[in-house]
PDB file of C-alpha atoms in Angstrom:
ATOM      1  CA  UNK A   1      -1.906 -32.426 -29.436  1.00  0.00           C
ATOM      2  CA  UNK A   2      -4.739 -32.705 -31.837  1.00  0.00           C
ATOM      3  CA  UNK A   3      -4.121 -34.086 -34.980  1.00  0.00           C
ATOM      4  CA  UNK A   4      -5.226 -32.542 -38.865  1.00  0.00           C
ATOM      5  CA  UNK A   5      -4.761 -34.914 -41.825  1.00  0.00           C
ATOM      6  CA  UNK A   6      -5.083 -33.404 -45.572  1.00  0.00           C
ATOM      7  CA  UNK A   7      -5.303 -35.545 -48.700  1.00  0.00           C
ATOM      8  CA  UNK A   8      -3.574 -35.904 -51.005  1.00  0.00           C
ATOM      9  CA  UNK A   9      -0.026 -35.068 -49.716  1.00  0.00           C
ATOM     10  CA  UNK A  10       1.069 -34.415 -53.239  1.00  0.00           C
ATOM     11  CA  UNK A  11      -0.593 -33.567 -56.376  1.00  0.00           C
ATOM     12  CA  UNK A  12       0.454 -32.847 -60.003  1.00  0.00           C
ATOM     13  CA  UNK A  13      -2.021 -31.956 -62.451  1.00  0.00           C
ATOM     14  CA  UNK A  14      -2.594 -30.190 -66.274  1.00  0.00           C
ATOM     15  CA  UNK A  15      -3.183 -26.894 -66.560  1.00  0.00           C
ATOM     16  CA  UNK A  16      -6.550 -25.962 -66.816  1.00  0.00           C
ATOM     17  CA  UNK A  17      -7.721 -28.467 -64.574  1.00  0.00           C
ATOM     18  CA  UNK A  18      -9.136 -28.448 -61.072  1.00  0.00           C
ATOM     19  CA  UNK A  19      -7.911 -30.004 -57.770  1.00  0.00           C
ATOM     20  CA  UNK A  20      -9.435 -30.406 -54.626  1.00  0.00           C
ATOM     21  CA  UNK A  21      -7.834 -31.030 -51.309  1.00  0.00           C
ATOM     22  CA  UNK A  22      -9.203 -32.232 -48.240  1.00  0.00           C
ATOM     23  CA  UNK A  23      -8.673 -30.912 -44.767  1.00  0.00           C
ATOM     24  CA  UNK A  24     -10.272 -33.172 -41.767  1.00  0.00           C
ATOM     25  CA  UNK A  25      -9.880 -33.109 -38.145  1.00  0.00           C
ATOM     26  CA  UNK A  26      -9.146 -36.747 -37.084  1.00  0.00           C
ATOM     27  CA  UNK A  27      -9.657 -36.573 -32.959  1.00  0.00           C
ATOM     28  CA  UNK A  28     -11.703 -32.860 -32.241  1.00  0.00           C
ATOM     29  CA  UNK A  29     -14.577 -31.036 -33.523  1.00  0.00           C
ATOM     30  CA  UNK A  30     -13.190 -27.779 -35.599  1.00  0.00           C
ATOM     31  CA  UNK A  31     -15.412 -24.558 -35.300  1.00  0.00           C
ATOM     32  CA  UNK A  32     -12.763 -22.492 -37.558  1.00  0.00           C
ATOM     33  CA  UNK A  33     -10.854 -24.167 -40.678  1.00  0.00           C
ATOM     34  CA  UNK A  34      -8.140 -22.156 -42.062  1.00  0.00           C
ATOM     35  CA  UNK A  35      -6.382 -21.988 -46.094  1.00  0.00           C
ATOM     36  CA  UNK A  36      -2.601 -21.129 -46.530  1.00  0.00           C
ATOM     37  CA  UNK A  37      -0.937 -21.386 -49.383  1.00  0.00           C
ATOM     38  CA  UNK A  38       3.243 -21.199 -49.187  1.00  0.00           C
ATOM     39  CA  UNK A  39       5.490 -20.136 -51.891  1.00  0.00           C
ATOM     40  CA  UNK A  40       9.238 -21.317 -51.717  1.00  0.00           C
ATOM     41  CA  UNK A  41      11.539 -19.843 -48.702  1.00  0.00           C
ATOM     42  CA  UNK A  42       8.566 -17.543 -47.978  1.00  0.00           C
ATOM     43  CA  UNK A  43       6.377 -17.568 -44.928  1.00  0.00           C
ATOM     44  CA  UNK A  44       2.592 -18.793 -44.770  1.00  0.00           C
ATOM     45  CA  UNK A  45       0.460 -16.805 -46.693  1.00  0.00           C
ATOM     46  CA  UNK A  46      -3.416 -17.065 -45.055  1.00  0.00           C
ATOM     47  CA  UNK A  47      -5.733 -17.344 -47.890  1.00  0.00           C
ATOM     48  CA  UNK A  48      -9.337 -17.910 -46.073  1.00  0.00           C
ATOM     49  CA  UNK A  49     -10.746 -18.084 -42.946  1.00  0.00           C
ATOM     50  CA  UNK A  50     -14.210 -20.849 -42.925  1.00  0.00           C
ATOM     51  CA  UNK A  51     -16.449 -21.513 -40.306  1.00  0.00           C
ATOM     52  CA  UNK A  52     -18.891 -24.812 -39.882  1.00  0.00           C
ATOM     53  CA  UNK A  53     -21.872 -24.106 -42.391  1.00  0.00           C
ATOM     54  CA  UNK A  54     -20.675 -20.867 -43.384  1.00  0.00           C
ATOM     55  CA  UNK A  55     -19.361 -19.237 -46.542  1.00  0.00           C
ATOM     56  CA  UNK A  56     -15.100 -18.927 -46.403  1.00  0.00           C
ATOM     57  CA  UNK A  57     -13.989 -15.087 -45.680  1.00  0.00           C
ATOM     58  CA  UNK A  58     -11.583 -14.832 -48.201  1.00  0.00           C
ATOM     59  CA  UNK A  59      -8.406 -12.422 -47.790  1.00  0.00           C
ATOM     60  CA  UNK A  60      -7.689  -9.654 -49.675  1.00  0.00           C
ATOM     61  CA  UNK A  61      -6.295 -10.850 -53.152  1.00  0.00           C
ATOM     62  CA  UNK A  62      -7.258 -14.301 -53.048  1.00  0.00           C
ATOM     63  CA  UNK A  63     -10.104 -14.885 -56.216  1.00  0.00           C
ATOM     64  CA  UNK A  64     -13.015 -16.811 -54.000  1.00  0.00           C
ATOM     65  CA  UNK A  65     -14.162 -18.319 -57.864  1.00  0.00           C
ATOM     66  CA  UNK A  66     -10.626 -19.432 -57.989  1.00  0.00           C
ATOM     67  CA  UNK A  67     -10.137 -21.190 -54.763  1.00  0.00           C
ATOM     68  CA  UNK A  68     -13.466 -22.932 -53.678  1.00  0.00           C
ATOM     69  CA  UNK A  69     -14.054 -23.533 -50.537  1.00  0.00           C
ATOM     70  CA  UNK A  70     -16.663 -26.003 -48.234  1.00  0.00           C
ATOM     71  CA  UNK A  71     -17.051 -26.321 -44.797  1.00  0.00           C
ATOM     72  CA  UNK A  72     -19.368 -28.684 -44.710  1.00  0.00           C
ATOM     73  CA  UNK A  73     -18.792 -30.517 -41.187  1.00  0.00           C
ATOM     74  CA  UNK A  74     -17.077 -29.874 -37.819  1.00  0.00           C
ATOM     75  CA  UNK A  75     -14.297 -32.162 -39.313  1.00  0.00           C
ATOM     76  CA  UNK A  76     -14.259 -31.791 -42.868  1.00  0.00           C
ATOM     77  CA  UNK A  77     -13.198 -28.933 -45.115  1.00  0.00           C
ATOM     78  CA  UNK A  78     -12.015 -28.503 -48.849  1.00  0.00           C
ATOM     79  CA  UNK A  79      -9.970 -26.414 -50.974  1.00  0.00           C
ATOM     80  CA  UNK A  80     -10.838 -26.657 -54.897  1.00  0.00           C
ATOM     81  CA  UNK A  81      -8.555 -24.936 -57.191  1.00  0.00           C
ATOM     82  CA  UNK A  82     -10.489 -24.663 -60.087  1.00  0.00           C
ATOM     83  CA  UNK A  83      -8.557 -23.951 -63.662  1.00  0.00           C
ATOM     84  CA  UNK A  84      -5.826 -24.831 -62.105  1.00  0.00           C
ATOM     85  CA  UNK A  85      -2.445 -22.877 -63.998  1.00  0.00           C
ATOM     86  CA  UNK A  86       1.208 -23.084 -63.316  1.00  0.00           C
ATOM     87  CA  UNK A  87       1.409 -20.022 -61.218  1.00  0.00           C
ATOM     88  CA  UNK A  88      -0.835 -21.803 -58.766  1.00  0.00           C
ATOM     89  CA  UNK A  89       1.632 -24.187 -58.125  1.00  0.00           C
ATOM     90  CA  UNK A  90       2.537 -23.705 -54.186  1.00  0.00           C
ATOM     91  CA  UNK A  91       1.940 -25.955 -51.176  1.00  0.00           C
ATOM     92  CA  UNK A  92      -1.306 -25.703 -49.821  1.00  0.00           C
ATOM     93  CA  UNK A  93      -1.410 -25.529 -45.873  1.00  0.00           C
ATOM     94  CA  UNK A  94      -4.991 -26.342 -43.555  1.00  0.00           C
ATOM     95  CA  UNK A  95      -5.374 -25.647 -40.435  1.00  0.00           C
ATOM     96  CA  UNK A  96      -7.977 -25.853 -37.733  1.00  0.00           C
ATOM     97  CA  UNK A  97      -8.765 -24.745 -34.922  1.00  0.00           C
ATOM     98  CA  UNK A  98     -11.093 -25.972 -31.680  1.00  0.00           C
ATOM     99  CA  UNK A  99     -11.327 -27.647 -28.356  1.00  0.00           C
ATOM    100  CA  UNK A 100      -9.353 -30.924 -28.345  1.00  0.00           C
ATOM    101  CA  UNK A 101     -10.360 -32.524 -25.217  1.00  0.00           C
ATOM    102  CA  UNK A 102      -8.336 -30.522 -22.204  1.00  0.00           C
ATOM    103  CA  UNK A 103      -6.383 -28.689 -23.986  1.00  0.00           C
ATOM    104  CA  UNK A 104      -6.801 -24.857 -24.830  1.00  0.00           C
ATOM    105  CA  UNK A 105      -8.264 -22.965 -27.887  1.00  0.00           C
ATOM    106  CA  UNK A 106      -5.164 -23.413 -30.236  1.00  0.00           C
ATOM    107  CA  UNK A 107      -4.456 -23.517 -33.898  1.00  0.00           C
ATOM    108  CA  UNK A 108      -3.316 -27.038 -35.278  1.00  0.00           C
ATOM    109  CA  UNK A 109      -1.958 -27.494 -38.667  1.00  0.00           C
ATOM    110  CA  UNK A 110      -2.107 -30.232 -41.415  1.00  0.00           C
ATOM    111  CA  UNK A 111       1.263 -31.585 -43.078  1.00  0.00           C
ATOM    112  CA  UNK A 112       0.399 -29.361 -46.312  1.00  0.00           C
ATOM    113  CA  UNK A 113      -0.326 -30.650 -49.797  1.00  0.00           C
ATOM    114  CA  UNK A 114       1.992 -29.798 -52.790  1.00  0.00           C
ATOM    115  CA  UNK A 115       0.596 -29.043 -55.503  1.00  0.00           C
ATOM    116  CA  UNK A 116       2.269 -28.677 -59.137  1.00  0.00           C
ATOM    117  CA  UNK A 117       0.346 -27.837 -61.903  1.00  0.00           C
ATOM    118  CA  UNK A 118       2.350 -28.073 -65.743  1.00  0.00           C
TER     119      UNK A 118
ATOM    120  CA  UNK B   1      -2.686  -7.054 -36.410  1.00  0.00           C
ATOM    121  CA  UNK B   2       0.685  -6.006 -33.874  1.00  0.00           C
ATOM    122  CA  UNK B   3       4.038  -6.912 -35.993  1.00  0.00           C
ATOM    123  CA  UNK B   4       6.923  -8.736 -34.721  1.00  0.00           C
ATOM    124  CA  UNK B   5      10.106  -8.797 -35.320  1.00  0.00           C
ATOM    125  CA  UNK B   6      12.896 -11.897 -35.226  1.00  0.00           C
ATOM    126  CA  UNK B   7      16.404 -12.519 -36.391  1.00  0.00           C
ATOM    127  CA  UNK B   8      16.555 -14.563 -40.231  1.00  0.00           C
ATOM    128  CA  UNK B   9      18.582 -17.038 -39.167  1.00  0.00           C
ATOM    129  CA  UNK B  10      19.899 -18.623 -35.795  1.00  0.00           C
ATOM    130  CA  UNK B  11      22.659 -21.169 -35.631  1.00  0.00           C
ATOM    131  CA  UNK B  12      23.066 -23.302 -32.827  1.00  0.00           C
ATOM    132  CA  UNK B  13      25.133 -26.631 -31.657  1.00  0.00           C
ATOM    133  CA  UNK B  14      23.850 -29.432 -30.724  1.00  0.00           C
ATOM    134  CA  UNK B  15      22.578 -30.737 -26.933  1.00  0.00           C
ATOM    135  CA  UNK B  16      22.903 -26.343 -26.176  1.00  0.00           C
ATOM    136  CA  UNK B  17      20.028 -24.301 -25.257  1.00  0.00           C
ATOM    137  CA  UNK B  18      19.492 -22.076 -27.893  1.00  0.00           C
ATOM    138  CA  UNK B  19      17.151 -18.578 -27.018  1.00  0.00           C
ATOM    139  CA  UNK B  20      15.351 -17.322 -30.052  1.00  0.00           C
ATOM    140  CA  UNK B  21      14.177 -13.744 -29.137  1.00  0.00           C
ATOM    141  CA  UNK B  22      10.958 -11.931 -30.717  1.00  0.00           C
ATOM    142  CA  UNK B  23      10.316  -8.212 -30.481  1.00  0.00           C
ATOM    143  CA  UNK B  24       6.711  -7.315 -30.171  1.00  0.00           C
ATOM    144  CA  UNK B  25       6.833  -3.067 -29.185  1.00  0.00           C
ATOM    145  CA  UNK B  26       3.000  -2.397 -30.790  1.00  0.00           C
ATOM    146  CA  UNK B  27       1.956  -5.476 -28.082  1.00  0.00           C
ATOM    147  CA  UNK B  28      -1.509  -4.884 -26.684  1.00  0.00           C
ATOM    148  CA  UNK B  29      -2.927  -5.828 -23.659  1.00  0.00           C
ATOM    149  CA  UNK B  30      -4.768  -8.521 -25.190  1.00  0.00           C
ATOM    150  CA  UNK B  31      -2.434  -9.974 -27.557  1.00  0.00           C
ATOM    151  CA  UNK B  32      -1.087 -13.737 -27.078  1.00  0.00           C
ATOM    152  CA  UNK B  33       2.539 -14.595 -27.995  1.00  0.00           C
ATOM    153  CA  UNK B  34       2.310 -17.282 -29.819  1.00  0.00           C
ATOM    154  CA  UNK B  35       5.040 -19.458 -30.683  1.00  0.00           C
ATOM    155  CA  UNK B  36       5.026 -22.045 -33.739  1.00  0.00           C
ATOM    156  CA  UNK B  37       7.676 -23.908 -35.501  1.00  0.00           C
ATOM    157  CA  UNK B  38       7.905 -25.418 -39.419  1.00  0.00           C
ATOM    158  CA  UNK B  39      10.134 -28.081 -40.310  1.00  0.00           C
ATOM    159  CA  UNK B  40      11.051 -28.909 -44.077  1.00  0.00           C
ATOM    160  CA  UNK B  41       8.137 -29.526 -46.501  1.00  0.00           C
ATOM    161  CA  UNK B  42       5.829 -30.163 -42.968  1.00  0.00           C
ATOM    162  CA  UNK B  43       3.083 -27.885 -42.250  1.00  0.00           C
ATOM    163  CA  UNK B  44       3.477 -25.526 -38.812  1.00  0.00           C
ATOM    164  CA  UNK B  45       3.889 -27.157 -35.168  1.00  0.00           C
ATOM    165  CA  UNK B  46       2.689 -25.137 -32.033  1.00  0.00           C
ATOM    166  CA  UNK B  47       4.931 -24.780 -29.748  1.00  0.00           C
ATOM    167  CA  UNK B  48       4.047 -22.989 -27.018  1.00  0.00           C
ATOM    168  CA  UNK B  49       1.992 -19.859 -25.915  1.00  0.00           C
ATOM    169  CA  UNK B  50       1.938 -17.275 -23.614  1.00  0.00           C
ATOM    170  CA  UNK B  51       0.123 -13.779 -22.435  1.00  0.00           C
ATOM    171  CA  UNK B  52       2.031 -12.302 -19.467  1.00  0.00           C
ATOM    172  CA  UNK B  53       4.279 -14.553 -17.167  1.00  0.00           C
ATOM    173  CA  UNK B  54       6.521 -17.110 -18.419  1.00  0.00           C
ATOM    174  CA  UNK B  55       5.251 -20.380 -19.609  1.00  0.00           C
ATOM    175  CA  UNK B  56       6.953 -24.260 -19.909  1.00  0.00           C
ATOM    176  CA  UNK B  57       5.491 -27.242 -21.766  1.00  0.00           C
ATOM    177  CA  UNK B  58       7.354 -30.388 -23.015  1.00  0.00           C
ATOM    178  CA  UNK B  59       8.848 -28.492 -25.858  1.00  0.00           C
ATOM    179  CA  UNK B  60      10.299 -24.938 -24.668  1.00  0.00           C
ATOM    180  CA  UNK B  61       9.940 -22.575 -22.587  1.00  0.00           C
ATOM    181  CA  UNK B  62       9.032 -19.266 -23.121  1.00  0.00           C
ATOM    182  CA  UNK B  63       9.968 -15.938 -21.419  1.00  0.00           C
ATOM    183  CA  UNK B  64       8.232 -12.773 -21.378  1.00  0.00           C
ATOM    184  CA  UNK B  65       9.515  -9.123 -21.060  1.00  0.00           C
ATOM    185  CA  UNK B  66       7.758  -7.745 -18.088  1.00  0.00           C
ATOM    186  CA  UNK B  67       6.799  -4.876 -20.529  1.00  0.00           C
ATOM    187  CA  UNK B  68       5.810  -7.672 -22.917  1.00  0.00           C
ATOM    188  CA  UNK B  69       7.570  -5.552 -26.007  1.00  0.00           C
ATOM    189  CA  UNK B  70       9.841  -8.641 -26.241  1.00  0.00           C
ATOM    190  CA  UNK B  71       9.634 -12.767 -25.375  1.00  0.00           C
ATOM    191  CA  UNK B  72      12.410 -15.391 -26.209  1.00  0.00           C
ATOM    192  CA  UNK B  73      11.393 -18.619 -26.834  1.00  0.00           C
ATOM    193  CA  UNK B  74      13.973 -20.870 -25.138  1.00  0.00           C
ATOM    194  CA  UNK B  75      15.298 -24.586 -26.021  1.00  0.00           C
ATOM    195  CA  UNK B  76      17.169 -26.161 -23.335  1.00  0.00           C
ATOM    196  CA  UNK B  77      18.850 -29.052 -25.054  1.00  0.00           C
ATOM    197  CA  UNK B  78      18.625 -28.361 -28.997  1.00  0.00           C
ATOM    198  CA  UNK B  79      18.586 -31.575 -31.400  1.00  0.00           C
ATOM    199  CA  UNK B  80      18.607 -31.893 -34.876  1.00  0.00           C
ATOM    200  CA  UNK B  81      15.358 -32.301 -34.835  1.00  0.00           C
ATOM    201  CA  UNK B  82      14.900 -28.939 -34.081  1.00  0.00           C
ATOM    202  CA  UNK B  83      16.021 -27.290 -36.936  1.00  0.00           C
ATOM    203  CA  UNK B  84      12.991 -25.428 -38.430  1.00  0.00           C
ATOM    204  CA  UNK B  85      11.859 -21.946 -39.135  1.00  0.00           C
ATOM    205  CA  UNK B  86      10.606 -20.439 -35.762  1.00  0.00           C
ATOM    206  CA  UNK B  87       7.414 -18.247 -35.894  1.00  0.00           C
ATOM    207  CA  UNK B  88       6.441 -15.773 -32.800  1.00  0.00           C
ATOM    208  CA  UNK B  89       3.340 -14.464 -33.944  1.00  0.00           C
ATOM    209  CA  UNK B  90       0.596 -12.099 -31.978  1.00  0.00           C
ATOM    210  CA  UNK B  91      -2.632 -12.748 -31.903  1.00  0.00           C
ATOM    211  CA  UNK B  92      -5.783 -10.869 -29.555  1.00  0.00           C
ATOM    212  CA  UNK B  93      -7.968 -12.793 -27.615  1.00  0.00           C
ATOM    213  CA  UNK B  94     -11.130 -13.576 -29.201  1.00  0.00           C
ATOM    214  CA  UNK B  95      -9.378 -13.371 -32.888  1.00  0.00           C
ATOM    215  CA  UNK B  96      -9.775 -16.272 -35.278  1.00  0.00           C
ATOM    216  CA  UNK B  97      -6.327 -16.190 -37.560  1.00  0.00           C
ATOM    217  CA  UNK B  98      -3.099 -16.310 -36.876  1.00  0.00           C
ATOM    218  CA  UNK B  99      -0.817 -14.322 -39.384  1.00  0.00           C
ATOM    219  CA  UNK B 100       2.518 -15.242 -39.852  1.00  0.00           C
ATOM    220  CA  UNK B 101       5.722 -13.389 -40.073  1.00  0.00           C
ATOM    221  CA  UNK B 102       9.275 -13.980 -41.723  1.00  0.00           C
ATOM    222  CA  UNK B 103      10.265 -16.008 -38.662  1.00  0.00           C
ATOM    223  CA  UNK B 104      13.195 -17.548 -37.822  1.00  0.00           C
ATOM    224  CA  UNK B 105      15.501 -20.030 -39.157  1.00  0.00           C
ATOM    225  CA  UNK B 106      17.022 -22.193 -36.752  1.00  0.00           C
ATOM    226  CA  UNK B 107      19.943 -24.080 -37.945  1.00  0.00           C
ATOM    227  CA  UNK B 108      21.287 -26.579 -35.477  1.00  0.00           C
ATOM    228  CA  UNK B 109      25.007 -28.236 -35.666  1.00  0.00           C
ATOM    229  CA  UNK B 110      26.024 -31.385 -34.816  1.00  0.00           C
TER     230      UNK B 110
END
């Protein structure tokens, strides 16, 4: 299967400080990036939907000043949490989704990045 | 988007098949059955996916009601490995997220 890398893996920063987190696509071109954001022992929570060159479709909910998003290539998006507080604390999920040579249009997910904010 | 609707929790020994089932009655005609699984701290692995007849890969199988209001995604041989929270999630053709339920977890014994 295709593969989706995000950087860092784990982050801890002060409050009132922003992250950023990086989502690429190492071996296939993705049309549709996707933003999740999991609590503990709950499910995936979809936070925005971006498309190559395109502003993010945020969810209901989910503050689009807050969470920044850029798609700026078929391989490359970010997630900036900007004013970062405690309550944002969560692991951050990408995922991405295009043609991977032979294979069908399916969904592939990064291994997350945890984020802790103090 | 069409709920679905899975068991908490699973448990399961070792080298068994274990059969998670996954009610979908509010299924439409163009809805995939998609199956994805999360281990610990890891972010969500496809598994396998289906629209009307049954499906194998590598990894599972998965069989489908012939009324499609239910599927059961089977393991044949279960290894620790597979312990995770199973996901059977619906999505139409032509849509661009994929929205995730309570799911399952899978606990496996050795």
């Amino acid at each position: 299967g295709a593969v989706v890398s995000q950087h860092p893996s784990r982050v801890i920063c002060k409050s009132g400080t922003s992250v950023k987190i990086e989502c690429r696509s190492l071996d296939f071109q993705a049309t549709t990036m996707f933003w999740y954001r999991q609590f503990p022992k709950q499910s995936l929570m979809l936070m925005a939907t971006s498309n190559e060159g395109s502003k993010a479709t945020y969810e209901q909910g989910v503050e689009k000043d807050k969470f920044l998003i850029n798609h700026a290539s078929l391989t490359l998006s970010t997630l900036t949490v900007t004013s970062a507080h405690p309550e944002d604390s969560s692991f951050y999920i990408c995922s991405a989704r295009g043609r991977a040579l032979g294979e069908t249009d399916t969904q592939y997910f990064g291994p997350g990045t945890r984020l802790t904010v103090l | 988007d069409a709920k679905t609707t899975q068991p908490n929790s699973m448990e399961s020994n070792e080298e068994e098949p274990v059969h998670l089932p996954c009610n979908h009655s509010t299924i439409s005609g163009t809805d995939y059955i998609h199956w994805y699984r999360q281990l610990p701290s890891q972010g969500p692995e496809y598994v396998i996916h289906g629209l009307t007849s049954n499906v194998n890969n590598r990894m599972a199988s998965l069989a489908i009601a012939e009324d499609r209001k239910s599927s059961t995604l089977i393991l044949h041989r279960a290894t620790l490995r597979d312990a995770a929270v199973y996901y059977c999630i619906l999505r139409f053709q032509g849509a661009q997220k994929l929205v995730f339920g309570q799911g399952t977890r899978l606990t496996i014994n050795p």
